[in-house]
């Protein structure tokens, strides 16, 4: 099974349009970017997890010829606005050979998505399969367990997924994707000790006011410790909303002051805010090793492909 990160950025991607903050400047200078978060699981069949506004370039770049199903985590634009791109899979199939692509989504999320993209169902491009938290469903070689995530009042249908499949040795593997979240109302045993964890890390430091209901790496550490992934943890949905010392853009609306920034356990200055991919990974390594945590945490980047 291959895990391909198509995008690893927050809702507007980075570098962000019209943003001159130090993080976005650094990324532009390095030629780095993070598109909207989405990934593929490819075995005998292909599962697309979330389908944001960058879907067209992401799927073209990876020459994805076939999508067997799509999981939508919630009704925020960065996770579903690319659904119309699926039309290309129907348009380019022989006239009678195309079956609508199953799209797994909660009722509550579809209440918001349906009025915009319901025509895709009428035109037999997609077929919605309604899911409910805590109920397993099967899609070809994948078993999927949606679980409720707290992501604010504008994302009432928000779920994460445990996805179970067999690796090339026939061994069961469980991958857990939190999607966007601020908390988990319940952590049933299905979520504990997954093989792989894909978790949101929108900021490095938890902000003083977390109104957008996202997860910082600082708080994600607590969830990593509770969920106890056996193998790798991947950070995704990374943004540019941490304040960076001396940045004139710190007074823009999206920048959040940290509540109590992460610092080495021995004390001293807080860890500097990482500006680019290399700095993100170094900072995460330092924090994990400083705390003596037995977890391998990989800062995912766009187009990272891992055999799992
Ligand atoms: Zn998002
Ligand atoms: Zn969201």
Tab-separated table of C-alpha atoms in Angstrom, residues 33-198:
chain	number	residue	atom	x	y	z
A	33	UNK	CA	4.641	25.242	-0.954
A	34	UNK	CA	1.930	23.334	0.821
A	35	UNK	CA	-1.308	22.807	-1.048
A	36	UNK	CA	-4.595	21.997	0.665
A	37	UNK	CA	-4.388	18.771	2.734
A	38	UNK	CA	-5.358	15.604	0.913
A	39	UNK	CA	-3.828	12.168	0.492
A	40	UNK	CA	-4.164	8.922	-1.411
A	41	UNK	CA	-4.013	5.317	-0.311
A	42	UNK	CA	-3.151	3.128	-3.250
A	43	UNK	CA	-3.212	-0.652	-3.169
A	44	UNK	CA	-5.277	-2.729	-5.569
A	45	UNK	CA	-7.716	0.175	-5.495
A	46	UNK	CA	-7.265	3.870	-4.798
A	47	UNK	CA	-8.857	5.848	-2.003
A	48	UNK	CA	-8.734	9.653	-2.032
A	49	UNK	CA	-9.020	11.252	1.384
A	50	UNK	CA	-10.414	14.790	1.151
A	51	UNK	CA	-10.730	16.613	-2.140
A	52	UNK	CA	-9.907	20.297	-1.828
A	53	UNK	CA	-9.511	23.143	-4.314
A	54	UNK	CA	-6.062	21.878	-5.405
A	55	UNK	CA	-7.382	18.451	-6.472
A	56	UNK	CA	-6.897	19.108	-10.183
A	57	UNK	CA	-3.192	19.919	-9.981
A	58	UNK	CA	-2.592	17.266	-7.312
A	59	UNK	CA	-4.216	14.426	-9.244
A	60	UNK	CA	-2.619	15.553	-12.536
A	61	UNK	CA	0.826	15.738	-10.985
A	62	UNK	CA	0.531	12.173	-9.757
A	63	UNK	CA	-1.132	10.946	-12.952
A	64	UNK	CA	-3.954	9.347	-10.952
A	65	UNK	CA	-5.878	7.406	-13.578
A	66	UNK	CA	-8.542	5.986	-11.351
A	67	UNK	CA	-10.195	6.849	-8.053
A	68	UNK	CA	-12.273	4.079	-6.514
A	69	UNK	CA	-13.710	6.106	-3.646
A	70	UNK	CA	-13.419	9.415	-1.819
A	71	UNK	CA	-13.690	10.131	1.906
A	72	UNK	CA	-14.754	13.631	2.916
A	73	UNK	CA	-13.863	14.541	6.492
A	74	UNK	CA	-16.010	17.676	6.814
A	75	UNK	CA	-17.843	20.520	5.153
A	76	UNK	CA	-15.071	23.141	4.987
A	77	UNK	CA	-14.117	24.269	1.481
A	78	UNK	CA	-10.500	23.157	1.718
A	79	UNK	CA	-11.721	19.561	2.126
A	80	UNK	CA	-14.375	19.285	-0.614
A	81	UNK	CA	-14.200	22.149	-3.133
A	82	UNK	CA	-12.412	19.931	-5.664
A	83	UNK	CA	-15.272	17.444	-6.062
A	84	UNK	CA	-16.187	18.783	-9.512
A	85	UNK	CA	-12.748	17.694	-10.771
A	86	UNK	CA	-14.001	14.097	-10.513
A	87	UNK	CA	-16.041	14.851	-13.631
A	88	UNK	CA	-12.839	14.285	-15.643
A	89	UNK	CA	-12.875	10.613	-14.636
A	90	UNK	CA	-16.315	10.179	-16.166
A	91	UNK	CA	-15.614	12.336	-19.238
A	92	UNK	CA	-12.530	10.328	-20.112
A	93	UNK	CA	-13.983	6.841	-19.612
A	94	UNK	CA	-15.555	4.848	-22.440
A	95	UNK	CA	-19.203	5.940	-22.697
A	96	UNK	CA	-20.770	2.987	-20.901
A	97	UNK	CA	-17.917	1.895	-18.668
A	98	UNK	CA	-18.011	4.487	-15.884
A	99	UNK	CA	-19.517	3.795	-12.485
A	100	UNK	CA	-20.189	6.791	-10.228
A	101	UNK	CA	-17.397	7.226	-7.674
A	102	UNK	CA	-18.567	6.478	-4.126
A	103	UNK	CA	-18.128	9.508	-1.877
A	104	UNK	CA	-18.309	8.752	1.840
A	105	UNK	CA	-19.667	11.675	3.821
A	106	UNK	CA	-21.782	12.284	6.938
A	107	UNK	CA	-25.368	13.523	6.585
A	108	UNK	CA	-24.488	16.733	8.392
A	109	UNK	CA	-21.575	17.494	6.063
A	110	UNK	CA	-23.712	16.690	2.995
A	111	UNK	CA	-26.320	19.225	4.195
A	112	UNK	CA	-23.714	21.875	3.382
A	113	UNK	CA	-21.943	20.195	0.436
A	114	UNK	CA	-25.079	18.819	-1.265
A	115	UNK	CA	-26.589	22.174	-2.348
A	116	UNK	CA	-23.301	22.963	-4.165
A	117	UNK	CA	-22.332	19.583	-5.572
A	118	UNK	CA	-25.542	17.522	-5.542
A	119	UNK	CA	-25.614	17.824	-9.375
A	120	UNK	CA	-22.603	15.492	-9.484
A	121	UNK	CA	-24.838	12.806	-8.060
A	122	UNK	CA	-27.639	13.598	-10.538
A	123	UNK	CA	-25.137	13.355	-13.383
A	124	UNK	CA	-23.800	10.042	-12.054
A	125	UNK	CA	-20.285	11.308	-11.478
A	126	UNK	CA	-20.417	10.459	-7.787
A	127	UNK	CA	-22.631	8.407	-5.534
A	128	UNK	CA	-22.878	9.478	-1.912
A	129	UNK	CA	-22.543	6.815	0.744
A	130	UNK	CA	-23.675	8.243	4.051
A	131	UNK	CA	-21.525	7.374	7.021
A	132	UNK	CA	-22.086	7.690	10.746
A	133	UNK	CA	-19.534	8.068	13.477
A	134	UNK	CA	-18.572	4.780	15.153
A	135	UNK	CA	-19.948	2.577	12.339
A	136	UNK	CA	-17.533	0.578	10.193
A	137	UNK	CA	-18.059	0.524	6.440
A	138	UNK	CA	-16.232	-1.462	3.800
A	139	UNK	CA	-14.974	-0.128	0.479
A	140	UNK	CA	-13.150	-2.778	-1.573
A	141	UNK	CA	-9.959	-3.618	0.366
A	142	UNK	CA	-10.490	-0.851	2.954
A	143	UNK	CA	-12.447	-0.975	6.190
A	144	UNK	CA	-13.316	2.511	7.336
A	145	UNK	CA	-14.287	3.646	10.830
A	146	UNK	CA	-15.433	7.273	11.013
A	147	UNK	CA	-15.120	8.878	14.440
A	148	UNK	CA	-16.483	12.177	15.708
A	149	UNK	CA	-14.121	15.128	15.923
A	150	UNK	CA	-14.743	18.529	17.509
A	151	UNK	CA	-14.074	21.199	14.916
A	152	UNK	CA	-16.416	24.048	15.837
A	153	UNK	CA	-20.025	24.925	15.108
A	154	UNK	CA	-19.453	25.401	11.356
A	155	UNK	CA	-18.291	21.817	10.913
A	156	UNK	CA	-21.022	19.813	12.635
A	157	UNK	CA	-20.434	16.786	10.401
A	158	UNK	CA	-16.710	16.631	11.085
A	159	UNK	CA	-15.192	13.156	11.386
A	160	UNK	CA	-11.785	11.543	11.344
A	161	UNK	CA	-11.168	8.069	9.974
A	162	UNK	CA	-9.515	4.856	11.025
A	163	UNK	CA	-8.704	3.023	7.785
A	164	UNK	CA	-7.844	-0.652	7.998
A	165	UNK	CA	-6.254	-2.647	5.182
A	166	UNK	CA	-3.701	-5.394	4.618
A	167	UNK	CA	-0.108	-4.628	3.692
A	168	UNK	CA	1.843	-6.595	1.070
A	169	UNK	CA	2.568	-9.316	3.663
A	170	UNK	CA	-1.125	-9.800	4.392
A	171	UNK	CA	-0.835	-8.154	7.803
A	172	UNK	CA	-3.596	-5.835	9.074
A	173	UNK	CA	-2.574	-2.193	9.173
A	174	UNK	CA	-4.547	0.623	10.772
A	175	UNK	CA	-4.064	4.236	9.738
A	176	UNK	CA	-5.753	7.004	11.719
A	177	UNK	CA	-6.475	10.413	10.141
A	178	UNK	CA	-7.738	13.076	12.542
A	179	UNK	CA	-8.518	15.703	9.874
A	180	UNK	CA	-9.086	19.187	11.351
A	181	UNK	CA	-9.957	19.070	15.021
A	182	UNK	CA	-9.680	20.707	18.376
A	183	UNK	CA	-10.700	17.736	20.473
A	184	UNK	CA	-12.136	14.235	20.428
A	185	UNK	CA	-15.351	13.724	22.404
A	186	UNK	CA	-14.598	10.034	22.776
A	187	UNK	CA	-11.568	7.847	22.167
A	188	UNK	CA	-12.823	4.280	21.655
A	189	UNK	CA	-10.415	1.343	21.466
A	190	UNK	CA	-10.494	1.424	17.617
A	191	UNK	CA	-8.409	4.597	17.802
A	192	UNK	CA	-5.760	3.351	20.191
A	193	UNK	CA	-2.376	2.110	18.964
A	194	UNK	CA	-2.881	2.624	15.229
A	195	UNK	CA	0.089	1.693	13.055
A	196	UNK	CA	0.170	5.142	11.451
A	197	UNK	CA	-1.239	8.461	12.575
A	198	UNK	CA	-1.892	11.447	10.306
